[in-house]
PDB file of C-alpha atoms in Angstrom:
ATOM      1  CA  MET S   1      17.610 -15.187 -41.217  1.00  0.00           C
ATOM      2  CA  ALA S   2      19.961 -14.288 -38.380  1.00  0.00           C
ATOM      3  CA  HIS S   3      18.722 -10.680 -38.576  1.00  0.00           C
ATOM      4  CA  ASP S   4      15.096 -11.834 -38.236  1.00  0.00           C
ATOM      5  CA  GLN S   5      15.949 -14.010 -35.243  1.00  0.00           C
ATOM      6  CA  ALA S   6      17.786 -11.123 -33.585  1.00  0.00           C
ATOM      7  CA  GLU S   7      14.847  -8.792 -34.201  1.00  0.00           C
ATOM      8  CA  HIS S   8      12.445 -11.382 -32.739  1.00  0.00           C
ATOM      9  CA  LEU S   9      14.645 -11.711 -29.658  1.00  0.00           C
ATOM     10  CA  ARG S  10      14.752  -7.928 -29.220  1.00  0.00           C
ATOM     11  CA  LYS S  11      10.963  -7.754 -29.391  1.00  0.00           C
ATOM     12  CA  LYS S  12      10.608 -10.507 -26.774  1.00  0.00           C
ATOM     13  CA  LEU S  13      13.070  -8.754 -24.467  1.00  0.00           C
ATOM     14  CA  LYS S  14      11.279  -5.444 -24.964  1.00  0.00           C
ATOM     15  CA  GLN S  15       7.935  -7.025 -24.078  1.00  0.00           C
ATOM     16  CA  ARG S  16       9.475  -8.609 -21.010  1.00  0.00           C
ATOM     17  CA  TYR S  17      10.902  -5.305 -19.799  1.00  0.00           C
ATOM     18  CA  GLU S  18       7.736  -3.367 -20.588  1.00  0.00           C
ATOM     19  CA  LYS S  19       5.516  -5.711 -18.584  1.00  0.00           C
ATOM     20  CA  LYS S  20       3.899  -3.883 -15.719  1.00  0.00           C
ATOM     21  CA  HIS S  21       4.969  -4.695 -12.168  1.00  0.00           C
ATOM     22  CA  ALA S  22       3.174  -2.729  -9.482  1.00  0.00           C
ATOM     23  CA  TYR S  23       5.000  -0.507  -7.015  1.00  0.00           C
ATOM     24  CA  SER S  24       3.856  -1.684  -3.577  1.00  0.00           C
ATOM     25  CA  ILE S  25       3.028   0.512  -0.581  1.00  0.00           C
ATOM     26  CA  ALA S  26       2.020  -0.479   2.951  1.00  0.00           C
ATOM     27  CA  VAL S  27      -0.006   2.185   4.776  1.00  0.00           C
ATOM     28  CA  MET S  28       0.296   1.677   8.517  1.00  0.00           C
ATOM     29  CA  SER S  29       0.012   3.415  11.866  1.00  0.00           C
ATOM     30  CA  GLY S  30       1.108   2.726  15.398  1.00  0.00           C
ATOM     31  CA  LYS S  31      -2.429   2.962  16.789  1.00  0.00           C
ATOM     32  CA  GLY S  32      -5.995   2.911  15.565  1.00  0.00           C
ATOM     33  CA  GLY S  33      -8.192   5.933  14.971  1.00  0.00           C
ATOM     34  CA  VAL S  34      -5.665   8.076  13.066  1.00  0.00           C
ATOM     35  CA  GLY S  35      -7.487   7.972   9.704  1.00  0.00           C
ATOM     36  CA  LYS S  36      -5.277   5.385   8.026  1.00  0.00           C
ATOM     37  CA  SER S  37      -7.944   3.652   5.913  1.00  0.00           C
ATOM     38  CA  ASN S  38      -9.527   6.952   4.901  1.00  0.00           C
ATOM     39  CA  PHE S  39      -6.113   8.164   3.757  1.00  0.00           C
ATOM     40  CA  SER S  40      -5.444   4.935   1.840  1.00  0.00           C
ATOM     41  CA  LEU S  41      -8.751   5.153  -0.025  1.00  0.00           C
ATOM     42  CA  ASN S  42      -8.472   8.802  -1.004  1.00  0.00           C
ATOM     43  CA  PHE S  43      -4.780   8.556  -1.863  1.00  0.00           C
ATOM     44  CA  ALA S  44      -5.596   5.639  -4.168  1.00  0.00           C
ATOM     45  CA  LEU S  45      -8.319   7.713  -5.828  1.00  0.00           C
ATOM     46  CA  ALA S  46      -5.943  10.673  -6.218  1.00  0.00           C
ATOM     47  CA  LEU S  47      -3.451   8.398  -8.000  1.00  0.00           C
ATOM     48  CA  LYS S  48      -6.234   7.052 -10.200  1.00  0.00           C
ATOM     49  CA  GLN S  49      -7.221  10.579 -11.180  1.00  0.00           C
ATOM     50  CA  GLN S  50      -3.650  10.928 -12.458  1.00  0.00           C
ATOM     51  CA  ASN S  51      -4.253   7.988 -14.833  1.00  0.00           C
ATOM     52  CA  GLN S  52      -2.499   5.438 -12.623  1.00  0.00           C
ATOM     53  CA  SER S  53      -3.992   1.963 -12.271  1.00  0.00           C
ATOM     54  CA  VAL S  54      -4.346   1.149  -8.580  1.00  0.00           C
ATOM     55  CA  LEU S  55      -5.423  -1.827  -6.482  1.00  0.00           C
ATOM     56  CA  LEU S  56      -6.316  -1.059  -2.874  1.00  0.00           C
ATOM     57  CA  PHE S  57      -5.910  -4.181  -0.736  1.00  0.00           C
ATOM     58  CA  ASP S  58      -7.641  -4.015   2.662  1.00  0.00           C
ATOM     59  CA  LEU S  59      -5.532  -6.081   5.051  1.00  0.00           C
ATOM     60  CA  ASP S  60      -7.232  -4.836   8.181  1.00  0.00           C
ATOM     61  CA  ILE S  61      -8.817  -8.283   8.412  1.00  0.00           C
ATOM     62  CA  GLY S  62     -12.063  -8.361  10.347  1.00  0.00           C
ATOM     63  CA  MET S  63     -12.759  -4.631  10.121  1.00  0.00           C
ATOM     64  CA  GLY S  64     -13.866  -4.125   6.510  1.00  0.00           C
ATOM     65  CA  ASN S  65     -13.022  -0.410   6.635  1.00  0.00           C
ATOM     66  CA  ILE S  66     -12.749   0.182   2.901  1.00  0.00           C
ATOM     67  CA  ASP S  67     -16.176  -1.322   2.234  1.00  0.00           C
ATOM     68  CA  ILE S  68     -17.678   0.972   4.872  1.00  0.00           C
ATOM     69  CA  LEU S  69     -15.924   4.095   3.562  1.00  0.00           C
ATOM     70  CA  VAL S  70     -17.167   3.574   0.001  1.00  0.00           C
ATOM     71  CA  GLY S  71     -20.683   2.698   1.159  1.00  0.00           C
ATOM     72  CA  GLY S  72     -20.580  -0.679  -0.537  1.00  0.00           C
ATOM     73  CA  GLY S  73     -20.829  -4.321   0.247  1.00  0.00           C
ATOM     74  CA  SER S  74     -18.368  -6.497  -1.620  1.00  0.00           C
ATOM     75  CA  LYS S  75     -19.609  -9.777  -3.019  1.00  0.00           C
ATOM     76  CA  TYR S  76     -16.354 -11.431  -1.932  1.00  0.00           C
ATOM     77  CA  THR S  77     -13.519 -10.627   0.470  1.00  0.00           C
ATOM     78  CA  ILE S  78      -9.994 -11.918   1.022  1.00  0.00           C
ATOM     79  CA  VAL S  79     -11.529 -14.432   3.444  1.00  0.00           C
ATOM     80  CA  ASP S  80     -13.305 -16.074   0.482  1.00  0.00           C
ATOM     81  CA  PHE S  81      -9.976 -16.736  -1.205  1.00  0.00           C
ATOM     82  CA  PHE S  82      -8.578 -18.585   1.798  1.00  0.00           C
ATOM     83  CA  GLU S  83     -11.717 -20.352   2.981  1.00  0.00           C
ATOM     84  CA  ARG S  84     -13.776 -20.889  -0.201  1.00  0.00           C
ATOM     85  CA  ASN S  85     -11.077 -21.043  -2.904  1.00  0.00           C
ATOM     86  CA  ILE S  86     -12.532 -18.076  -4.815  1.00  0.00           C
ATOM     87  CA  PRO S  87      -9.816 -16.913  -7.278  1.00  0.00           C
ATOM     88  CA  LEU S  88      -8.068 -13.688  -6.271  1.00  0.00           C
ATOM     89  CA  TYR S  89      -9.127 -11.820  -9.419  1.00  0.00           C
ATOM     90  CA  GLU S  90     -12.774 -12.634  -8.683  1.00  0.00           C
ATOM     91  CA  ILE S  91     -12.694 -11.025  -5.242  1.00  0.00           C
ATOM     92  CA  ILE S  92     -11.576  -7.674  -6.651  1.00  0.00           C
ATOM     93  CA  SER S  93     -14.465  -5.208  -6.287  1.00  0.00           C
ATOM     94  CA  ILE S  94     -14.914  -2.002  -8.244  1.00  0.00           C
ATOM     95  CA  GLY S  95     -15.593   1.094  -6.159  1.00  0.00           C
ATOM     96  CA  PRO S  96     -15.973   4.825  -6.854  1.00  0.00           C
ATOM     97  CA  GLU S  97     -14.323   6.129 -10.032  1.00  0.00           C
ATOM     98  CA  GLY S  98     -13.680   2.523 -11.039  1.00  0.00           C
ATOM     99  CA  LEU S  99     -11.147   1.995  -8.221  1.00  0.00           C
ATOM    100  CA  ALA S 100     -10.233  -1.686  -7.801  1.00  0.00           C
ATOM    101  CA  TYR S 101     -10.127  -2.924  -4.219  1.00  0.00           C
ATOM    102  CA  ILE S 102     -10.092  -6.120  -2.185  1.00  0.00           C
ATOM    103  CA  SER S 103     -12.182  -6.077   0.972  1.00  0.00           C
ATOM    104  CA  GLY S 104     -10.741  -7.299   4.273  1.00  0.00           C
ATOM    105  CA  GLY S 105     -13.778  -9.296   5.334  1.00  0.00           C
ATOM    106  CA  THR S 106     -14.382 -10.848   8.729  1.00  0.00           C
ATOM    107  CA  GLY S 107     -13.959 -14.117  10.579  1.00  0.00           C
ATOM    108  CA  LEU S 108     -10.359 -14.985   9.698  1.00  0.00           C
ATOM    109  CA  SER S 109      -8.064 -15.174  12.699  1.00  0.00           C
ATOM    110  CA  SER S 110      -4.842 -15.924  10.838  1.00  0.00           C
ATOM    111  CA  LEU S 111      -4.091 -15.207   7.219  1.00  0.00           C
ATOM    112  CA  PHE S 112      -1.428 -17.752   6.549  1.00  0.00           C
ATOM    113  CA  GLN S 113      -2.172 -21.063   8.199  1.00  0.00           C
ATOM    114  CA  LEU S 114      -1.884 -22.487   4.697  1.00  0.00           C
ATOM    115  CA  ASP S 115      -0.687 -25.721   3.255  1.00  0.00           C
ATOM    116  CA  GLU S 116       1.992 -25.585   0.563  1.00  0.00           C
ATOM    117  CA  GLN S 117      -0.476 -25.896  -2.297  1.00  0.00           C
ATOM    118  CA  LYS S 118      -2.682 -23.044  -1.058  1.00  0.00           C
ATOM    119  CA  PHE S 119       0.304 -20.793  -0.487  1.00  0.00           C
ATOM    120  CA  LYS S 120       1.665 -21.510  -3.989  1.00  0.00           C
ATOM    121  CA  LEU S 121      -1.729 -20.601  -5.440  1.00  0.00           C
ATOM    122  CA  PHE S 122      -1.765 -17.355  -3.463  1.00  0.00           C
ATOM    123  CA  ILE S 123       1.721 -16.435  -4.696  1.00  0.00           C
ATOM    124  CA  ASP S 124       0.850 -17.266  -8.317  1.00  0.00           C
ATOM    125  CA  GLU S 125      -2.278 -15.121  -8.192  1.00  0.00           C
ATOM    126  CA  LEU S 126      -0.495 -12.272  -6.427  1.00  0.00           C
ATOM    127  CA  GLU S 127       2.063 -12.264  -9.232  1.00  0.00           C
ATOM    128  CA  LYS S 128      -0.712 -11.926 -11.811  1.00  0.00           C
ATOM    129  CA  VAL S 129      -2.311  -9.104  -9.849  1.00  0.00           C
ATOM    130  CA  PHE S 130       0.983  -7.233  -9.646  1.00  0.00           C
ATOM    131  CA  SER S 131       1.319  -7.390 -13.432  1.00  0.00           C
ATOM    132  CA  GLU S 132      -2.050  -5.629 -13.896  1.00  0.00           C
ATOM    133  CA  TYR S 133      -1.541  -2.441 -11.881  1.00  0.00           C
ATOM    134  CA  ASP S 134       0.846   0.481 -11.502  1.00  0.00           C
ATOM    135  CA  PHE S 135       0.403   0.558  -7.734  1.00  0.00           C
ATOM    136  CA  VAL S 136      -0.803  -1.903  -5.102  1.00  0.00           C
ATOM    137  CA  ILE S 137      -1.623  -0.220  -1.796  1.00  0.00           C
ATOM    138  CA  PHE S 138      -1.950  -2.409   1.300  1.00  0.00           C
ATOM    139  CA  ASP S 139      -4.107  -0.821   3.986  1.00  0.00           C
ATOM    140  CA  MET S 140      -2.706  -2.513   7.074  1.00  0.00           C
ATOM    141  CA  GLY S 141      -4.422  -2.954  10.434  1.00  0.00           C
ATOM    142  CA  ALA S 142      -3.373  -0.756  13.342  1.00  0.00           C
ATOM    143  CA  GLY S 143      -0.165  -1.942  14.965  1.00  0.00           C
ATOM    144  CA  ILE S 144       1.757  -4.957  13.692  1.00  0.00           C
ATOM    145  CA  THR S 145       0.919  -8.660  13.845  1.00  0.00           C
ATOM    146  CA  GLU S 146       3.020 -11.632  12.814  1.00  0.00           C
ATOM    147  CA  ASP S 147       0.983 -11.917   9.605  1.00  0.00           C
ATOM    148  CA  SER S 148       0.966  -8.222   8.697  1.00  0.00           C
ATOM    149  CA  LEU S 149       4.727  -8.007   9.229  1.00  0.00           C
ATOM    150  CA  LYS S 150       5.238 -10.407   6.295  1.00  0.00           C
ATOM    151  CA  PHE S 151       3.471  -7.964   4.003  1.00  0.00           C
ATOM    152  CA  ILE S 152       5.105  -4.855   5.438  1.00  0.00           C
ATOM    153  CA  LEU S 153       8.633  -6.236   5.039  1.00  0.00           C
ATOM    154  CA  SER S 154       7.926  -7.130   1.400  1.00  0.00           C
ATOM    155  CA  VAL S 155       6.753  -3.767   0.043  1.00  0.00           C
ATOM    156  CA  ASP S 156       8.721  -1.131  -1.831  1.00  0.00           C
ATOM    157  CA  GLU S 157       7.789   1.615   0.612  1.00  0.00           C
ATOM    158  CA  ILE S 158       5.953   2.197   3.880  1.00  0.00           C
ATOM    159  CA  PHE S 159       3.679   5.148   4.650  1.00  0.00           C
ATOM    160  CA  VAL S 160       3.289   5.874   8.347  1.00  0.00           C
ATOM    161  CA  ILE S 161       0.181   7.867   9.260  1.00  0.00           C
ATOM    162  CA  VAL S 162       0.546   9.925  12.426  1.00  0.00           C
ATOM    163  CA  THR S 163      -1.555  12.609  14.112  1.00  0.00           C
ATOM    164  CA  PRO S 164      -0.303  15.353  16.456  1.00  0.00           C
ATOM    165  CA  GLU S 165      -1.413  13.486  19.592  1.00  0.00           C
ATOM    166  CA  PRO S 166       1.606  12.419  21.691  1.00  0.00           C
ATOM    167  CA  THR S 167       0.325   8.822  21.924  1.00  0.00           C
ATOM    168  CA  ALA S 168       0.070   8.595  18.126  1.00  0.00           C
ATOM    169  CA  ILE S 169       3.668   9.794  17.758  1.00  0.00           C
ATOM    170  CA  THR S 170       4.928   7.372  20.415  1.00  0.00           C
ATOM    171  CA  ASP S 171       3.064   4.416  18.896  1.00  0.00           C
ATOM    172  CA  ALA S 172       4.217   5.298  15.372  1.00  0.00           C
ATOM    173  CA  TYR S 173       7.828   5.298  16.542  1.00  0.00           C
ATOM    174  CA  ALA S 174       7.377   1.929  18.284  1.00  0.00           C
ATOM    175  CA  ALA S 175       5.990   0.412  15.062  1.00  0.00           C
ATOM    176  CA  ILE S 176       8.817   1.856  12.971  1.00  0.00           C
ATOM    177  CA  LYS S 177      11.393   0.583  15.454  1.00  0.00           C
ATOM    178  CA  TYR S 178       9.937  -2.924  15.271  1.00  0.00           C
ATOM    179  CA  ILE S 179      10.115  -2.926  11.478  1.00  0.00           C
ATOM    180  CA  CYS S 180      13.675  -1.576  11.478  1.00  0.00           C
ATOM    181  CA  ILE S 181      14.749  -4.445  13.739  1.00  0.00           C
ATOM    182  CA  ASN S 182      13.614  -6.795  10.973  1.00  0.00           C
ATOM    183  CA  ASN S 183      14.695  -4.693   7.983  1.00  0.00           C
ATOM    184  CA  GLU S 184      17.252  -1.906   8.265  1.00  0.00           C
ATOM    185  CA  THR S 185      16.847  -0.493   4.746  1.00  0.00           C
ATOM    186  CA  ILE S 186      13.137  -0.441   3.859  1.00  0.00           C
ATOM    187  CA  PRO S 187      12.093   3.174   3.123  1.00  0.00           C
ATOM    188  CA  PHE S 188       9.546   5.063   5.226  1.00  0.00           C
ATOM    189  CA  SER S 189       7.572   8.211   4.506  1.00  0.00           C
ATOM    190  CA  ILE S 190       5.595  10.150   7.110  1.00  0.00           C
ATOM    191  CA  ILE S 191       2.128  11.668   6.605  1.00  0.00           C
ATOM    192  CA  VAL S 192       0.776  13.984   9.303  1.00  0.00           C
ATOM    193  CA  ASN S 193      -3.006  13.682   9.436  1.00  0.00           C
ATOM    194  CA  ARG S 194      -5.545  15.974  11.145  1.00  0.00           C
ATOM    195  CA  THR S 195      -3.115  18.829  11.445  1.00  0.00           C
ATOM    196  CA  THR S 196      -4.317  22.338  12.263  1.00  0.00           C
ATOM    197  CA  GLY S 197      -1.542  24.161  10.434  1.00  0.00           C
ATOM    198  CA  ALA S 198       2.071  24.169   9.265  1.00  0.00           C
ATOM    199  CA  LYS S 199       3.411  24.809  12.778  1.00  0.00           C
ATOM    200  CA  ILE S 200       1.669  21.695  14.175  1.00  0.00           C
ATOM    201  CA  THR S 201       2.714  19.630  11.156  1.00  0.00           C
ATOM    202  CA  ASN S 202       6.365  20.604  11.565  1.00  0.00           C
ATOM    203  CA  LEU S 203       6.293  20.019  15.315  1.00  0.00           C
ATOM    204  CA  THR S 204       4.697  16.567  14.911  1.00  0.00           C
ATOM    205  CA  PHE S 205       7.061  15.556  12.150  1.00  0.00           C
ATOM    206  CA  SER S 206      10.190  16.848  13.899  1.00  0.00           C
ATOM    207  CA  ARG S 207       9.339  14.961  17.103  1.00  0.00           C
ATOM    208  CA  LEU S 208       8.965  11.703  15.216  1.00  0.00           C
ATOM    209  CA  SER S 209      11.774  12.141  12.694  1.00  0.00           C
ATOM    210  CA  ASN S 210      14.297  13.335  15.297  1.00  0.00           C
ATOM    211  CA  THR S 211      13.600  10.284  17.459  1.00  0.00           C
ATOM    212  CA  ILE S 212      13.959   7.986  14.424  1.00  0.00           C
ATOM    213  CA  ARG S 213      17.226   9.653  13.464  1.00  0.00           C
ATOM    214  CA  GLN S 214      18.641   9.598  16.994  1.00  0.00           C
ATOM    215  CA  PHE S 215      17.787   6.044  18.009  1.00  0.00           C
ATOM    216  CA  LEU S 216      17.382   4.166  14.710  1.00  0.00           C
ATOM    217  CA  LYS S 217      19.913   6.091  12.574  1.00  0.00           C
ATOM    218  CA  ARG S 218      17.322   6.339   9.791  1.00  0.00           C
ATOM    219  CA  ASN S 219      15.783   9.158   7.795  1.00  0.00           C
ATOM    220  CA  ALA S 220      12.025   9.228   7.254  1.00  0.00           C
ATOM    221  CA  PRO S 221      10.962  12.170   5.062  1.00  0.00           C
ATOM    222  CA  LEU S 222       7.680  14.030   5.340  1.00  0.00           C
ATOM    223  CA  LEU S 223       5.551  13.120   2.323  1.00  0.00           C
ATOM    224  CA  GLY S 224       2.730  15.521   3.158  1.00  0.00           C
ATOM    225  CA  GLU S 225      -0.040  16.613   5.480  1.00  0.00           C
ATOM    226  CA  ILE S 226      -3.830  16.374   5.618  1.00  0.00           C
ATOM    227  CA  PRO S 227      -5.684  19.108   7.520  1.00  0.00           C
ATOM    228  CA  ASP S 228      -8.235  18.591  10.265  1.00  0.00           C
ATOM    229  CA  ASP S 229     -11.142  19.295   7.909  1.00  0.00           C
ATOM    230  CA  ALA S 230     -14.773  18.941   9.061  1.00  0.00           C
ATOM    231  CA  MET S 231     -15.687  17.981   5.508  1.00  0.00           C
ATOM    232  CA  ILE S 232     -13.692  14.753   5.899  1.00  0.00           C
ATOM    233  CA  THR S 233     -15.846  13.757   8.880  1.00  0.00           C
ATOM    234  CA  ASN S 234     -18.999  14.576   6.914  1.00  0.00           C
ATOM    235  CA  ALA S 235     -17.793  12.463   3.984  1.00  0.00           C
ATOM    236  CA  VAL S 236     -17.183   9.486   6.277  1.00  0.00           C
ATOM    237  CA  LEU S 237     -20.705   9.819   7.676  1.00  0.00           C
ATOM    238  CA  GLU S 238     -22.081   9.885   4.125  1.00  0.00           C
ATOM    239  CA  GLN S 239     -19.821   6.924   3.180  1.00  0.00           C
ATOM    240  CA  VAL S 240     -18.339   8.824   0.259  1.00  0.00           C
ATOM    241  CA  PRO S 241     -14.557   9.324  -0.239  1.00  0.00           C
ATOM    242  CA  PHE S 242     -13.799  12.914   0.748  1.00  0.00           C
ATOM    243  CA  LEU S 243     -11.935  13.546  -2.511  1.00  0.00           C
ATOM    244  CA  LEU S 244     -15.225  12.981  -4.351  1.00  0.00           C
ATOM    245  CA  TYR S 245     -17.499  14.479  -1.675  1.00  0.00           C
ATOM    246  CA  GLN S 246     -15.943  17.961  -1.871  1.00  0.00           C
ATOM    247  CA  PRO S 247     -13.108  18.060  -4.449  1.00  0.00           C
ATOM    248  CA  LYS S 248     -12.211  21.691  -3.670  1.00  0.00           C
ATOM    249  CA  SER S 249     -12.101  21.377   0.115  1.00  0.00           C
ATOM    250  CA  PRO S 250      -8.787  21.759   2.010  1.00  0.00           C
ATOM    251  CA  GLY S 251      -8.607  18.014   2.672  1.00  0.00           C
ATOM    252  CA  SER S 252      -9.147  17.100  -0.975  1.00  0.00           C
ATOM    253  CA  LYS S 253      -6.627  19.666  -2.208  1.00  0.00           C
ATOM    254  CA  ALA S 254      -4.110  18.304   0.304  1.00  0.00           C
ATOM    255  CA  ILE S 255      -4.481  14.663  -0.816  1.00  0.00           C
ATOM    256  CA  VAL S 256      -4.114  15.678  -4.486  1.00  0.00           C
ATOM    257  CA  LYS S 257      -0.983  17.691  -3.680  1.00  0.00           C
ATOM    258  CA  LEU S 258       0.456  14.783  -1.711  1.00  0.00           C
ATOM    259  CA  ALA S 259      -0.282  12.285  -4.504  1.00  0.00           C
ATOM    260  CA  ASN S 260       1.301  14.544  -7.121  1.00  0.00           C
ATOM    261  CA  HIS S 261       4.404  14.971  -4.958  1.00  0.00           C
ATOM    262  CA  PHE S 262       4.609  11.222  -4.553  1.00  0.00           C
ATOM    263  CA  LEU S 263       4.237  10.551  -8.291  1.00  0.00           C
ATOM    264  CA  ARG S 264       6.942  13.039  -9.266  1.00  0.00           C
ATOM    265  CA  ASP S 265       9.431  11.290  -6.992  1.00  0.00           C
ATOM    266  CA  ARG S 266       8.420   7.640  -7.266  1.00  0.00           C
ATOM    267  CA  LEU S 267       7.777   7.417 -10.998  1.00  0.00           C
ATOM    268  CA  LYS S 268      11.436   8.266 -11.514  1.00  0.00           C
ATOM    269  CA  ILE S 269      12.239   5.141  -9.489  1.00  0.00           C
ATOM    270  CA  LYS S 270       9.804   3.011 -11.475  1.00  0.00           C
ATOM    271  CA  LEU S 271      11.062   4.234 -14.845  1.00  0.00           C
ATOM    272  CA  THR S 272      14.653   3.364 -14.011  1.00  0.00           C
ATOM    273  CA  ALA S 273      13.939   0.087 -12.185  1.00  0.00           C
ATOM    274  CA  THR S 274      14.730  -3.303 -13.702  1.00  0.00           C
ATOM    275  CA  PRO S 275      12.096  -6.050 -13.891  1.00  0.00           C
ATOM    276  CA  SER S 276      13.909  -8.019 -11.213  1.00  0.00           C
ATOM    277  CA  SER S 277      13.674  -5.123  -8.770  1.00  0.00           C
ATOM    278  CA  THR S 278      10.043  -4.288  -9.545  1.00  0.00           C
ATOM    279  CA  GLN S 279       9.036  -7.895  -8.959  1.00  0.00           C
ATOM    280  CA  ALA S 280      10.593  -7.699  -5.537  1.00  0.00           C
ATOM    281  CA  PHE S 281       7.348  -7.825  -3.543  1.00  0.00           C
ATOM    282  CA  VAL S 282       6.285 -11.339  -4.547  1.00  0.00           C
ATOM    283  CA  ASN S 283       9.830 -12.700  -4.259  1.00  0.00           C
ATOM    284  CA  LYS S 284      10.432 -11.105  -0.867  1.00  0.00           C
ATOM    285  CA  PHE S 285       7.044 -12.170   0.429  1.00  0.00           C
ATOM    286  CA  LYS S 286       7.654 -15.755  -0.649  1.00  0.00           C
ATOM    287  CA  ASN S 287      11.081 -15.830   1.024  1.00  0.00           C
ATOM    288  CA  ILE S 288       9.803 -14.271   4.259  1.00  0.00           C
ATOM    289  CA  PHE S 289       6.873 -16.674   4.468  1.00  0.00           C
ATOM    290  CA  MET S 290       8.978 -19.768   3.765  1.00  0.00           C
ATOM    291  CA  LYS S 291      11.569 -18.711   6.318  1.00  0.00           C
ATOM    292  CA  GLY S 292       8.901 -18.630   8.992  1.00  0.00           C
ATOM    293  CA  ARG S 293       7.549 -22.104   8.255  1.00  0.00           C
TER     294      ARG S 293
END
């Protein structure tokens, strides 16, 4: 009898520890026009092609970039959750290759002017969503707002998209500095987009990383690079993700390489993480939101 009870307890504990809790990523940039949403979409697809379940969450509210890039029109957006009480799982759209995504929508000036009941519902549904996927990728708007900061400070990791233009580097540093003021330990990774070669990539990355190291005393590794590929522009015009538009093009090969590099490193973290640590996003988000009330 005692043996059966112990075995039952072990099974319950095993199920609890095997429950999926998504690894969360915020993709951000210091300025607009650096290809952030296009990266987020194609990176999500590259992860999906590696048999990872991914939810892409468009938080560039009012722009609807993901919808445009996939050539679709979502039935619902995140605005419908807040303004029409549509359940979160119902606003998830299915895009190319079966990719799950939530559209940013339009017409919502502030995400979290919520009463306590609405916020509790949002947290409960977020928790369910995080138990369904391996990765949740938040495509943030350019720059940082009071609302977007709550999300950014809650994720497991931040991707910063930067291009070789001096203004993009300067703005990326300013955004990173602002986040570091609020959280000194959250990890960053740098992606150099629209690069014309290894020399430009290294120069762009060294300018940004050296400034971060000198003034913020932080390390931000280079996760990868995406070339300045005319095919990417053509894919955007056709409203097809470039990874699917021309899978063998330089841009597509680069995003696959970057995703594989990411998976090799981050899956080690996920496999050794405890449930309490992998549930960190919802808990941190709740604490940050309540602190600001």
